[in-house]
Coordinates of N, CA and C in Angstrom, one line a residue:
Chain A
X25 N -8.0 15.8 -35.1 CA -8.4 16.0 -33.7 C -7.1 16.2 -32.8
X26 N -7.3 17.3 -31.8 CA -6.0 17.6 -31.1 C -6.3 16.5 -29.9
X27 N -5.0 16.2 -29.9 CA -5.2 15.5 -28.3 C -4.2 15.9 -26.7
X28 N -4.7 15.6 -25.8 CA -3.6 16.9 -24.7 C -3.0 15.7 -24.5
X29 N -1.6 16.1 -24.8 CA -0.6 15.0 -24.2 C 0.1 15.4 -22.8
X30 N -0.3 16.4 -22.7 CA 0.2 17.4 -21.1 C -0.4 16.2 -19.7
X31 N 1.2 16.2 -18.9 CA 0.2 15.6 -17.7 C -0.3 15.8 -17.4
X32 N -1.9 15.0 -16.7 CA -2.7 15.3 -15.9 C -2.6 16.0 -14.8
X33 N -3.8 17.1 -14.1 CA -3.8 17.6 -12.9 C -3.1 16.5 -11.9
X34 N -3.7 15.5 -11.7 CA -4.2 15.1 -10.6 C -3.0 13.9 -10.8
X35 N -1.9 13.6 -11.7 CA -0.9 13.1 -11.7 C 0.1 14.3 -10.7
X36 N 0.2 15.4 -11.6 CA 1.6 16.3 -10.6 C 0.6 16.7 -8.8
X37 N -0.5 17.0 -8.6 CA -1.2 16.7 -7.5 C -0.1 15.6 -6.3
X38 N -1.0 14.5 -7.2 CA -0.2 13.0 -6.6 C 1.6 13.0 -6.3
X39 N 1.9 13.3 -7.2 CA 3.6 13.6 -7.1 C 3.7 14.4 -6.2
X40 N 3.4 15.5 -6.0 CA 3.7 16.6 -5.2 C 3.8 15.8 -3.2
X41 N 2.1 15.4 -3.4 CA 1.7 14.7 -2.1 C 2.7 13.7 -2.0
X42 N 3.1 13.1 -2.7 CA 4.1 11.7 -3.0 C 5.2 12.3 -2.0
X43 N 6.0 13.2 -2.9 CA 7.0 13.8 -2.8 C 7.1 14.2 -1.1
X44 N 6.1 15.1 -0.6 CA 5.8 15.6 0.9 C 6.1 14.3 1.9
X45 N 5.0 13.3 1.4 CA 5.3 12.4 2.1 C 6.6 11.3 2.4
X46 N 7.3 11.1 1.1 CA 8.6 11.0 1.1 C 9.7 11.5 2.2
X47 N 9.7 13.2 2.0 CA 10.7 13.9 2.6 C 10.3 13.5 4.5
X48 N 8.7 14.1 4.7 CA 8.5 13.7 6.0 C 9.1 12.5 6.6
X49 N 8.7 11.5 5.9 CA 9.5 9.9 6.0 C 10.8 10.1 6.3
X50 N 11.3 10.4 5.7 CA 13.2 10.7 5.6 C 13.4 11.8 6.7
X51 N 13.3 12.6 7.2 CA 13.4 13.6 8.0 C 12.8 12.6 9.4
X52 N 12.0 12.0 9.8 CA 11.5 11.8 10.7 C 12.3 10.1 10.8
X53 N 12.9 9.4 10.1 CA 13.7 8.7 10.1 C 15.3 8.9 10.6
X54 N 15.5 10.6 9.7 CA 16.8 10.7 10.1 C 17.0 11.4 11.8
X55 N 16.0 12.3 12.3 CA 15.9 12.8 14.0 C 15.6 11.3 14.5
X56 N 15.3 10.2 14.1 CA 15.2 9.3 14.7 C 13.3 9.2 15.4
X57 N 12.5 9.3 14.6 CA 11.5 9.1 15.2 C 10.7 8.1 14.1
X58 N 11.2 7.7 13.2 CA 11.3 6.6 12.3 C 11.5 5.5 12.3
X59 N 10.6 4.0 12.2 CA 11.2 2.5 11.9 C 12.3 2.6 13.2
X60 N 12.5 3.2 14.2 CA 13.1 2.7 15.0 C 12.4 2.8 16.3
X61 N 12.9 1.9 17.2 CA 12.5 2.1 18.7 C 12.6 3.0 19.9
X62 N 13.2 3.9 20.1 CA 13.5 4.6 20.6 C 12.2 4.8 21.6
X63 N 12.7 5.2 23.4 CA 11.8 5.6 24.3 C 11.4 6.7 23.7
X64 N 11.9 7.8 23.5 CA 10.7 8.6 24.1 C 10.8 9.5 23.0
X65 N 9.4 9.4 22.1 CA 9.3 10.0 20.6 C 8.5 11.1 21.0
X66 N 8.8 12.4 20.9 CA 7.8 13.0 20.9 C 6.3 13.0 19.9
X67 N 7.0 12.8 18.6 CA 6.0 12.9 17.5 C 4.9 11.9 18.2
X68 N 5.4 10.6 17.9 CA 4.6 9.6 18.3 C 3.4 9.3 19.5
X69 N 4.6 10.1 20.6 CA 4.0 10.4 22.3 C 2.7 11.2 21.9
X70 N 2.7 12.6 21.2 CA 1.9 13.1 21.2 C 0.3 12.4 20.0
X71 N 0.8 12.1 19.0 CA -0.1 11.2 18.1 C -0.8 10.0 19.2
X72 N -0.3 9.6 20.3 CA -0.5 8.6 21.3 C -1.5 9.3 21.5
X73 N -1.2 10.4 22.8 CA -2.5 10.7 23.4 C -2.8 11.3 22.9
X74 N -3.4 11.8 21.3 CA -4.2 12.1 20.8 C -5.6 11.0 20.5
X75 N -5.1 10.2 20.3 CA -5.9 8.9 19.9 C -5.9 8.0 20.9
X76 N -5.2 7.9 22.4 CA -5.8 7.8 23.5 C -6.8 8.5 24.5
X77 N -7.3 10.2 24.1 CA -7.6 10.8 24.8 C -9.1 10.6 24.0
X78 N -9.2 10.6 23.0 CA -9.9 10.7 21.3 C -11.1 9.1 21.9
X79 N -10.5 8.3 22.5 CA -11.4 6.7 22.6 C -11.8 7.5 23.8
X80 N -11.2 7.7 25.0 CA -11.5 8.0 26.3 C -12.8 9.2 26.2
X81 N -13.0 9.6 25.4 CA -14.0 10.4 24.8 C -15.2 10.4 24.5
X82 N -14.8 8.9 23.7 CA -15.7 8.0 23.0 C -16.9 7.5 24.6
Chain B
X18 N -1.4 -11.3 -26.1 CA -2.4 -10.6 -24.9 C -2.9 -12.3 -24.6
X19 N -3.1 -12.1 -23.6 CA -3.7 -13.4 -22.8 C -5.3 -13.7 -23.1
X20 N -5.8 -14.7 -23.2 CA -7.2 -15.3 -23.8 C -7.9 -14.6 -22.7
X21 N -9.4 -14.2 -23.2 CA -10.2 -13.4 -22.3 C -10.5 -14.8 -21.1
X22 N -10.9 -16.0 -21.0 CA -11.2 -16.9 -20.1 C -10.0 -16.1 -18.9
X23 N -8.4 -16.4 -19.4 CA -7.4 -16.2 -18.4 C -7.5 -15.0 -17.6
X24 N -7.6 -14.1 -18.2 CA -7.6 -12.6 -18.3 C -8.7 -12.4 -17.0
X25 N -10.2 -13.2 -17.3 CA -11.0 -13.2 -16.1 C -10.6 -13.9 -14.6
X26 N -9.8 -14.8 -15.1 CA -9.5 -15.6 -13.9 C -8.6 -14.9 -12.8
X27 N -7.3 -14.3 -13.9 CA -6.9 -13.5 -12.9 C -6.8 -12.0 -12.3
X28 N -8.0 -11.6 -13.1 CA -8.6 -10.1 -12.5 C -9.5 -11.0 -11.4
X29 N -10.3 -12.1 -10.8 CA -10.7 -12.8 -10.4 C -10.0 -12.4 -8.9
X30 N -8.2 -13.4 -9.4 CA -7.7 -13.9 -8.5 C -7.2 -12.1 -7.7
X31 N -6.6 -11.2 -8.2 CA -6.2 -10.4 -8.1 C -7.2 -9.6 -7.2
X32 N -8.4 -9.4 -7.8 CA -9.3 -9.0 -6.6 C -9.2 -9.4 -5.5
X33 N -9.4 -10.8 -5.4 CA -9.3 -11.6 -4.2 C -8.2 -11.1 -3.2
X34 N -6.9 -11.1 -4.0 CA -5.6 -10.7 -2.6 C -6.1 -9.3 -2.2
X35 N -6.3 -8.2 -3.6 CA -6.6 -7.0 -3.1 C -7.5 -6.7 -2.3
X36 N -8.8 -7.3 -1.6 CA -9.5 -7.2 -1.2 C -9.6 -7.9 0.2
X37 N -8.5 -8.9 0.0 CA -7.8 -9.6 1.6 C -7.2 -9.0 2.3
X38 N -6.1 -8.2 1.4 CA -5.2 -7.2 2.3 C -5.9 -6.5 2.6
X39 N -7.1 -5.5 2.3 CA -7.6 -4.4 2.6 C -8.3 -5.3 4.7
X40 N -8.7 -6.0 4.2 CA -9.7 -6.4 5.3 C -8.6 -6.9 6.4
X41 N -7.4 -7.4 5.7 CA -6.5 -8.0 6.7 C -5.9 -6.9 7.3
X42 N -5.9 -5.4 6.6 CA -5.2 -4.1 7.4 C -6.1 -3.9 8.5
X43 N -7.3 -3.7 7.9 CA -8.4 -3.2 9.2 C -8.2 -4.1 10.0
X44 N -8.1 -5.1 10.2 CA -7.9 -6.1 11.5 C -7.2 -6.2 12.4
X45 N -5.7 -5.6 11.8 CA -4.8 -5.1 12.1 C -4.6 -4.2 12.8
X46 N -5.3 -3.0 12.0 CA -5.4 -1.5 12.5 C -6.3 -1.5 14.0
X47 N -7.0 -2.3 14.2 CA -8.3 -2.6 15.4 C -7.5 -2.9 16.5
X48 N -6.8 -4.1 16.1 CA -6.0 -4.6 17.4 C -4.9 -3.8 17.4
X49 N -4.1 -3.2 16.4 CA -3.2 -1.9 17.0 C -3.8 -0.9 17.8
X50 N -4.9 -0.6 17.7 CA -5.6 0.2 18.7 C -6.0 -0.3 20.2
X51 N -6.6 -1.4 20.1 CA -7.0 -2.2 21.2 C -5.6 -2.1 21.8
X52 N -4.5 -2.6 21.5 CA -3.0 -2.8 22.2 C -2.7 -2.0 22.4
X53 N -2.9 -0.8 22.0 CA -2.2 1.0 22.1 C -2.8 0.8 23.5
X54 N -4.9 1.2 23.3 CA -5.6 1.8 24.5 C -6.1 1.3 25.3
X55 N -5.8 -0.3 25.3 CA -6.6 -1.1 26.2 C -5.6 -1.2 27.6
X56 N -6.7 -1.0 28.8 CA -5.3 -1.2 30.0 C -5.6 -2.7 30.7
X57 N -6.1 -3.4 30.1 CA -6.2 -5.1 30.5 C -5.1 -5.9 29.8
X58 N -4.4 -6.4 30.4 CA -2.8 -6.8 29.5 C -3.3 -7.6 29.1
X59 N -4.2 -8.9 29.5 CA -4.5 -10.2 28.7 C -5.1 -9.2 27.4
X60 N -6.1 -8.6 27.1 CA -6.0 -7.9 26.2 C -5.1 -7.3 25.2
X61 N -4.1 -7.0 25.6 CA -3.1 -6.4 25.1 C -2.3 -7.5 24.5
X62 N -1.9 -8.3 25.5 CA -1.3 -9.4 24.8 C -1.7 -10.5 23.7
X63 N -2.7 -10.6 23.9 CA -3.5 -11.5 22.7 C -3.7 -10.7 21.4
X64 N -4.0 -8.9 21.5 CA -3.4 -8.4 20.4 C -2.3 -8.4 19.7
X65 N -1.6 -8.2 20.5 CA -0.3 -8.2 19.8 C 0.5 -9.4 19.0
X66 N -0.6 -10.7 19.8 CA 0.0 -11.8 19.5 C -0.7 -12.2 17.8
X67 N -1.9 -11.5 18.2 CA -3.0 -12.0 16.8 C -2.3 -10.9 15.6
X68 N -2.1 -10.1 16.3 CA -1.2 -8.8 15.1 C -0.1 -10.1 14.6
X69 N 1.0 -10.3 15.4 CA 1.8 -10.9 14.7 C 1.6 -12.3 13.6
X70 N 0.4 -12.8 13.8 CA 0.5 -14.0 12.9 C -0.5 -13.5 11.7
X71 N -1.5 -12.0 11.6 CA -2.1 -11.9 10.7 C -0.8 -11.3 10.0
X72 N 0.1 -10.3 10.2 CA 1.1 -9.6 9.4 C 1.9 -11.1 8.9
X73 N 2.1 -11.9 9.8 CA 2.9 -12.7 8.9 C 2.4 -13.6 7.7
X74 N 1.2 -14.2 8.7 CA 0.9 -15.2 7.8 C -0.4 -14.5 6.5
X75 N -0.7 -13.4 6.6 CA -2.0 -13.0 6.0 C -1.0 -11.6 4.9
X76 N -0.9 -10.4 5.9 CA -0.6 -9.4 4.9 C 0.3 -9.3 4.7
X77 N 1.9 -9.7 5.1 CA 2.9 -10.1 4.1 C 3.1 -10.7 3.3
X78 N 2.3 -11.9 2.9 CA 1.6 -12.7 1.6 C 1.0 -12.4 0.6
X79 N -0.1 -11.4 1.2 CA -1.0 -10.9 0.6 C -0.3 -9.7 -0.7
X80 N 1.0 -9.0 0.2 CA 1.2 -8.0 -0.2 C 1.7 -8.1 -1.1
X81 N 2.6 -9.6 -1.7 CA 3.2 -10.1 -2.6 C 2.4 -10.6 -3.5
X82 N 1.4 -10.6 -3.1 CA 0.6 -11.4 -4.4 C 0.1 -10.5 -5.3
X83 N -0.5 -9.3 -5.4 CA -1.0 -8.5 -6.3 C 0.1 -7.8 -7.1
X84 N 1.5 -8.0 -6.6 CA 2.7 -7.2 -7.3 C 2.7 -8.5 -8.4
X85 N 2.7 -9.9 -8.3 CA 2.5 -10.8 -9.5 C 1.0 -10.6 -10.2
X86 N 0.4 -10.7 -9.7 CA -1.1 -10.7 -10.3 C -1.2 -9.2 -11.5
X87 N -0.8 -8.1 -10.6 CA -1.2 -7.0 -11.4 C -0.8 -6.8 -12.4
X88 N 0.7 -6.9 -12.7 CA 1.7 -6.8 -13.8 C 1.1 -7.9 -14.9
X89 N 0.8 -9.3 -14.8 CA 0.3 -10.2 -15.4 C -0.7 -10.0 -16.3
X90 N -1.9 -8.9 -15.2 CA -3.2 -8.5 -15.8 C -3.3 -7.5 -16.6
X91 N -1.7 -6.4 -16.8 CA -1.8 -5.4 -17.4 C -1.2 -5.6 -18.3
X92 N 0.0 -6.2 -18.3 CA 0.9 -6.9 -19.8 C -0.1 -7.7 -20.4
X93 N -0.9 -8.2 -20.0 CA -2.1 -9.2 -21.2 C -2.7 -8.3 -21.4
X94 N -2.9 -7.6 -21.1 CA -4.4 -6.9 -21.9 C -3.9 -5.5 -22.3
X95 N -4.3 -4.7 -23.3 CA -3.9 -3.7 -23.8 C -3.5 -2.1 -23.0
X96 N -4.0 -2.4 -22.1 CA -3.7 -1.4 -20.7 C -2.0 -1.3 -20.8
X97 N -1.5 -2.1 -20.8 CA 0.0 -2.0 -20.7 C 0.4 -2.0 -19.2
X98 N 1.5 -1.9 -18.7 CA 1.9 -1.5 -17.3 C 2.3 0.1 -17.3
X99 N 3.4 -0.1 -18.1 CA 3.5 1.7 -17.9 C 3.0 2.8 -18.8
X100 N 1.4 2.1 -19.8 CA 1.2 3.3 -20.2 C 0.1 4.3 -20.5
X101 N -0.1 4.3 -18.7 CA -1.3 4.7 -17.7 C -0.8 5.5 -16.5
X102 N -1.0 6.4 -16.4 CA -0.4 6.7 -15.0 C -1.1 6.3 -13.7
X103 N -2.6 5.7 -13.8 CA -3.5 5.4 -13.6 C -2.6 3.7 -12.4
X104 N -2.1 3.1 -13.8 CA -1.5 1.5 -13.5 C -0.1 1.5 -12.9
X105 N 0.6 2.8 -13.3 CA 1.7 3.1 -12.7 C 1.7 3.7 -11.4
X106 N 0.5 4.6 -11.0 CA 0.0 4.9 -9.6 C 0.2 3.7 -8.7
X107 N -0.7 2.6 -9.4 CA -1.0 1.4 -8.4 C 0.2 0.9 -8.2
X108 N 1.0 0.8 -9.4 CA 2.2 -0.2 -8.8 C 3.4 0.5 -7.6
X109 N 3.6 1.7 -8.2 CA 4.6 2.4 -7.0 C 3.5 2.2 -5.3
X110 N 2.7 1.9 -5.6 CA 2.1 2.4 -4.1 C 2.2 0.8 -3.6
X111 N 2.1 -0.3 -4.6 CA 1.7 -1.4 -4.1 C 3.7 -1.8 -3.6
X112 N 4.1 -1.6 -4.4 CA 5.7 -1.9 -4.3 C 6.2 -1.1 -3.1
X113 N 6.0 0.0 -2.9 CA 6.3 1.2 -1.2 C 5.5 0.4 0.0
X114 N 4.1 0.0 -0.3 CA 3.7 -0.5 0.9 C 4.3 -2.0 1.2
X115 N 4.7 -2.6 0.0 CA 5.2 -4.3 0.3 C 6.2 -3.9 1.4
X116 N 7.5 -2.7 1.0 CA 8.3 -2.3 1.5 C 8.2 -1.7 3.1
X117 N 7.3 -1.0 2.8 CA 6.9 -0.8 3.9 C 7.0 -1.6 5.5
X118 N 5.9 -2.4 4.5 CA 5.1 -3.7 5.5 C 6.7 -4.7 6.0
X119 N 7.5 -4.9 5.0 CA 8.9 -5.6 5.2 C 9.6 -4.8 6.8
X120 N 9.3 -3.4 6.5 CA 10.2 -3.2 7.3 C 9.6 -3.0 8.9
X121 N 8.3 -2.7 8.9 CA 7.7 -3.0 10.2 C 7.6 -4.3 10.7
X122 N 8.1 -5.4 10.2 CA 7.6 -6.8 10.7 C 8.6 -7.2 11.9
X123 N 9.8 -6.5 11.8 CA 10.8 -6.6 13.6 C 10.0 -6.0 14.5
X124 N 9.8 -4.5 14.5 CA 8.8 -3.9 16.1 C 7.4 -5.1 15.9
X125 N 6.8 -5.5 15.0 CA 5.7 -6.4 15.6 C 6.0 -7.4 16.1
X126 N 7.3 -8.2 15.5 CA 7.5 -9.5 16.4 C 8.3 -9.1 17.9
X127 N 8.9 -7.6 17.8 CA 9.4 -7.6 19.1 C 8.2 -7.1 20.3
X128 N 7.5 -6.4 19.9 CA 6.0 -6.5 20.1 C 5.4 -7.4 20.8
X129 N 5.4 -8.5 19.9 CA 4.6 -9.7 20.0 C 5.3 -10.6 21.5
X130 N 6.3 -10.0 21.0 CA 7.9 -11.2 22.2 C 7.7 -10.8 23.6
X131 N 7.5 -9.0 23.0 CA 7.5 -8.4 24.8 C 6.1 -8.9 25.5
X132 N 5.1 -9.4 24.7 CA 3.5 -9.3 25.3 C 3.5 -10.7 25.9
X133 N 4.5 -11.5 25.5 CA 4.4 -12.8 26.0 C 5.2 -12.9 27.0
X134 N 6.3 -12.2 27.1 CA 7.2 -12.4 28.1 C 7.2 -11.6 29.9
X135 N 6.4 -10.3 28.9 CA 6.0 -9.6 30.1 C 4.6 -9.4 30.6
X136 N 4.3 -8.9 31.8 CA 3.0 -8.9 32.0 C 2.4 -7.1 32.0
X137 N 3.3 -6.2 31.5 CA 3.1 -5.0 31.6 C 4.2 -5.0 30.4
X138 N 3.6 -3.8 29.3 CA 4.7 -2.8 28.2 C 5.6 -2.2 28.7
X139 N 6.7 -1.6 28.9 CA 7.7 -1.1 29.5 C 6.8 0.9 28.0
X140 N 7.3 1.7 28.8 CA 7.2 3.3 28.1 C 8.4 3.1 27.1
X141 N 9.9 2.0 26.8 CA 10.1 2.0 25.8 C 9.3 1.2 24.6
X142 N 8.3 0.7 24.7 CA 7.7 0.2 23.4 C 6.4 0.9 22.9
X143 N 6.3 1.7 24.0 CA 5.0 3.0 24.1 C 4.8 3.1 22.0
X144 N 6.6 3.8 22.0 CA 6.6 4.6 20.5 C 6.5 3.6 19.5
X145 N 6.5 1.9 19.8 CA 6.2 1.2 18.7 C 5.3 1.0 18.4
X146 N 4.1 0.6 19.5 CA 2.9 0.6 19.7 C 2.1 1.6 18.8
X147 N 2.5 2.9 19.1 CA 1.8 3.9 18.2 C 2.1 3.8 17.0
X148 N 3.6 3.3 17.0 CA 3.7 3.0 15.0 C 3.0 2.1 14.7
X149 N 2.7 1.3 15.2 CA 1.5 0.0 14.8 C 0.5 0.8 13.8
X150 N -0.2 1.7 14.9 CA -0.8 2.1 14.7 C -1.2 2.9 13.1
X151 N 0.0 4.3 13.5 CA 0.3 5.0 12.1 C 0.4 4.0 11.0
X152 N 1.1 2.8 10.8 CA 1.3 2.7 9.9 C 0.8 1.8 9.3
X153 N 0.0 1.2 10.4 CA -1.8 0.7 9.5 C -2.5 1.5 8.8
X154 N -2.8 2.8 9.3 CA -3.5 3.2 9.4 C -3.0 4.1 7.7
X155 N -1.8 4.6 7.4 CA -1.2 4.6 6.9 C -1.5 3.7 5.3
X156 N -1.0 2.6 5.8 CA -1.2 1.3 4.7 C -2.7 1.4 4.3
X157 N -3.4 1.6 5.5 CA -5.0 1.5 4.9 C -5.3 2.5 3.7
X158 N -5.2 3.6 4.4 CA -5.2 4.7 3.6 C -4.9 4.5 1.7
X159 N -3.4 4.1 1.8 CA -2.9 3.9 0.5 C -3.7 2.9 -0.3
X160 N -3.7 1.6 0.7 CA -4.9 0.7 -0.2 C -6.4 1.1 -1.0
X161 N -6.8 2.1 -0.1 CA -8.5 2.4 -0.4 C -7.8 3.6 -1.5
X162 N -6.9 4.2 -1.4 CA -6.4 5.1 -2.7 C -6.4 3.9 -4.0
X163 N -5.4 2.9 -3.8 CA -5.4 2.3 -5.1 C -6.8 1.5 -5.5
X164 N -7.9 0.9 -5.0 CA -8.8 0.7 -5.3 C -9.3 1.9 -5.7
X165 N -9.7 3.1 -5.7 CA -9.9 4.1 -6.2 C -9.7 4.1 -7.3
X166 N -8.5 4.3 -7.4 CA -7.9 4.2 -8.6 C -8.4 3.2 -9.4
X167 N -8.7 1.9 -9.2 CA -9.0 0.8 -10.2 C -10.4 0.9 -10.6
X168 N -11.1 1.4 -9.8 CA -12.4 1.7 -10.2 C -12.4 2.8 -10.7
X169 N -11.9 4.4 -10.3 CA -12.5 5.5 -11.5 C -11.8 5.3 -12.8
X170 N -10.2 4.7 -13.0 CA -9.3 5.0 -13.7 C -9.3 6.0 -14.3
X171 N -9.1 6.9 -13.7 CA -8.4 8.2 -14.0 C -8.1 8.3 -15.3
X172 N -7.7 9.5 -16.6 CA -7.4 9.1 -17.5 C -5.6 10.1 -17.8
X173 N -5.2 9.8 -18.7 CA -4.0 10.2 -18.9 C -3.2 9.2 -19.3
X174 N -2.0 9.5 -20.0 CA -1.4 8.0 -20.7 C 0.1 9.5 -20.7
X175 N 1.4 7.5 -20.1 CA 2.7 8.4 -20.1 C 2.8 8.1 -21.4
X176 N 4.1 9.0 -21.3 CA 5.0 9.7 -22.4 C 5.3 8.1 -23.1
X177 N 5.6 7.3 -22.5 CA 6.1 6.0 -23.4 C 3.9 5.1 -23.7
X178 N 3.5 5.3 -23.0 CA 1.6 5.1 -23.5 C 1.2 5.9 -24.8
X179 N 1.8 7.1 -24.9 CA 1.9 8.0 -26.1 C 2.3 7.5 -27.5
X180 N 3.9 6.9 -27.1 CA 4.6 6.9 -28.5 C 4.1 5.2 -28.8
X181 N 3.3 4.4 -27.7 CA 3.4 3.1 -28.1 C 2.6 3.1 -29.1
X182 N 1.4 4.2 -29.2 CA 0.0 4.7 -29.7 C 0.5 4.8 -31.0
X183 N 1.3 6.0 -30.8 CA 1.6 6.6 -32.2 C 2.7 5.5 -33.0
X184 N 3.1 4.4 -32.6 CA 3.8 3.4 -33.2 C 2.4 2.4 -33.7
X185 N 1.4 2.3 -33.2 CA 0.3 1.4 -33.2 C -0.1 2.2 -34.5
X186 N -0.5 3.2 -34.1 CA -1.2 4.1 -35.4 C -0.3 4.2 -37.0
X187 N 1.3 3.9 -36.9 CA 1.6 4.2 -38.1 C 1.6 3.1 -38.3
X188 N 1.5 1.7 -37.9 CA 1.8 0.5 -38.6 C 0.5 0.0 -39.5
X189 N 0.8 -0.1 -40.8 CA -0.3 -0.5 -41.4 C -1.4 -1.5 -41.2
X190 N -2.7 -1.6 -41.1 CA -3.4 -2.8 -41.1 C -3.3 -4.0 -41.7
X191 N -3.0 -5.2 -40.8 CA -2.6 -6.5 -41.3 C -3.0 -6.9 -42.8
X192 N -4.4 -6.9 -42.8 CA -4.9 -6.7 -44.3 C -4.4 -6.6 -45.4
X193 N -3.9 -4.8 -45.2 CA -3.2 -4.4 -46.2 C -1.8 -5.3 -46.9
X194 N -1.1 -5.6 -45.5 CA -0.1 -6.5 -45.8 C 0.5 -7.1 -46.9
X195 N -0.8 -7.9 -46.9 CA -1.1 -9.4 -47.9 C -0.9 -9.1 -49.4

């Protein structure tokens, strides 16, 4: 009986997404919008009133 | 391999943290929202204040405990640790998020410091606030992935799951031995 020793889909999938999410991390760490405090983040500002405007909705 | 009695106790115990952190994020994640959108400070501040003693005293504890438990439960029993990608999934995710959780525990206790000290957030802690947020929300996410994982287990076996097989397979049956 053959057996598939080939990684699974849903292993290189996962890696890939892994991988994405890594780089985003590191990139948004190194502009400074990462693990640090900084006033005035845009990323974050905007993710704010997304999910401040998102309840006010509610 | 560890006696099936042990083996239950600490799939048992293992559940137990896994299933504490999950509920200790969401609690988390609630009151990072309450503290983001609520504009009543006594509100705000008793968030922030309950955020800081569940991260300390609940899910940075917690987070450590399934990194011993899991390893435990997969080295005793034939599963192996690395030779599943399934088991190796869980562990990189549980080891990134411990890390994680390590390194957000300064903005929550500075967090925690500004809600007690002040009676209003200052727009610079605006951006930590929302990382509260993300990175619950974040952790949660990853959690409900690895529970996933432990219930479909996925199948696939690494390259060293392979040759342990094919080392099992060529060694003769004990029997024969004799």
């Amino acid at each position: 009986m053959s057996q598939n020793r080939a990684t699974p889909r849903w292993v290189k999938v996962a890696t890939i997404i892994a991988i994405v999410l890594v780089v985003i991390l590191v990139v948004l760490h190194i502009t400074g919008n990462g693990f640090s405090h900084h006033g005035s983040i845009p990323l974050y500002s905007a993710i704010a009133s997304i999910i401040q405007n998102g309840i006010q909705l509610l | 391999m560890i006696p099936p009695w042990l083996r239950k106790f600490m799939l048992t115990v293992h559940i137990t943290f896994a299933v504490s952190w999950i509920g200790a994020v969401v609690c988390f994640l609630a009151l990072a929202i309450a503290g983001l959108t609520s504009r009543d400070i006594q509100m705000v501040q008793a968030a922030y204040l309950a955020m800081e003693l569940i991260a300390r005293f609940i899910i940075v504890p917690l987070s450590f405990a399934p990194l011993l438990t899991g390893p435990i439960l997969s080295l005793g029993t034939p599963w192996g640790l690395f030779k599943h990608y399934w088991i190796l999934a869980k562990l990189v995710i549980t080891v990134f998020s411990t890390i994680i959780m390590q390194l957000h525990m300064q903005p929550i206790e500075l967090l925690a410091a500004a809600a007690t000290k002040t009676t209003f957030l200052s727009a610079d802690l605006h951006s930590m606030q929302v990382q509260m947020v993300v990175a619950s929300a974040v952790a949660l996410m990853a959690l409900l992935v690895e529970m996933a994982l432990a219930v479909y287990k996925p199948k696939g076996m690494t390259p060293y799951g392979w040759r342990k097989q094919d080392e099992q397979r060529a060694m003769p049956p004990k029997d024969s031995q004799e």
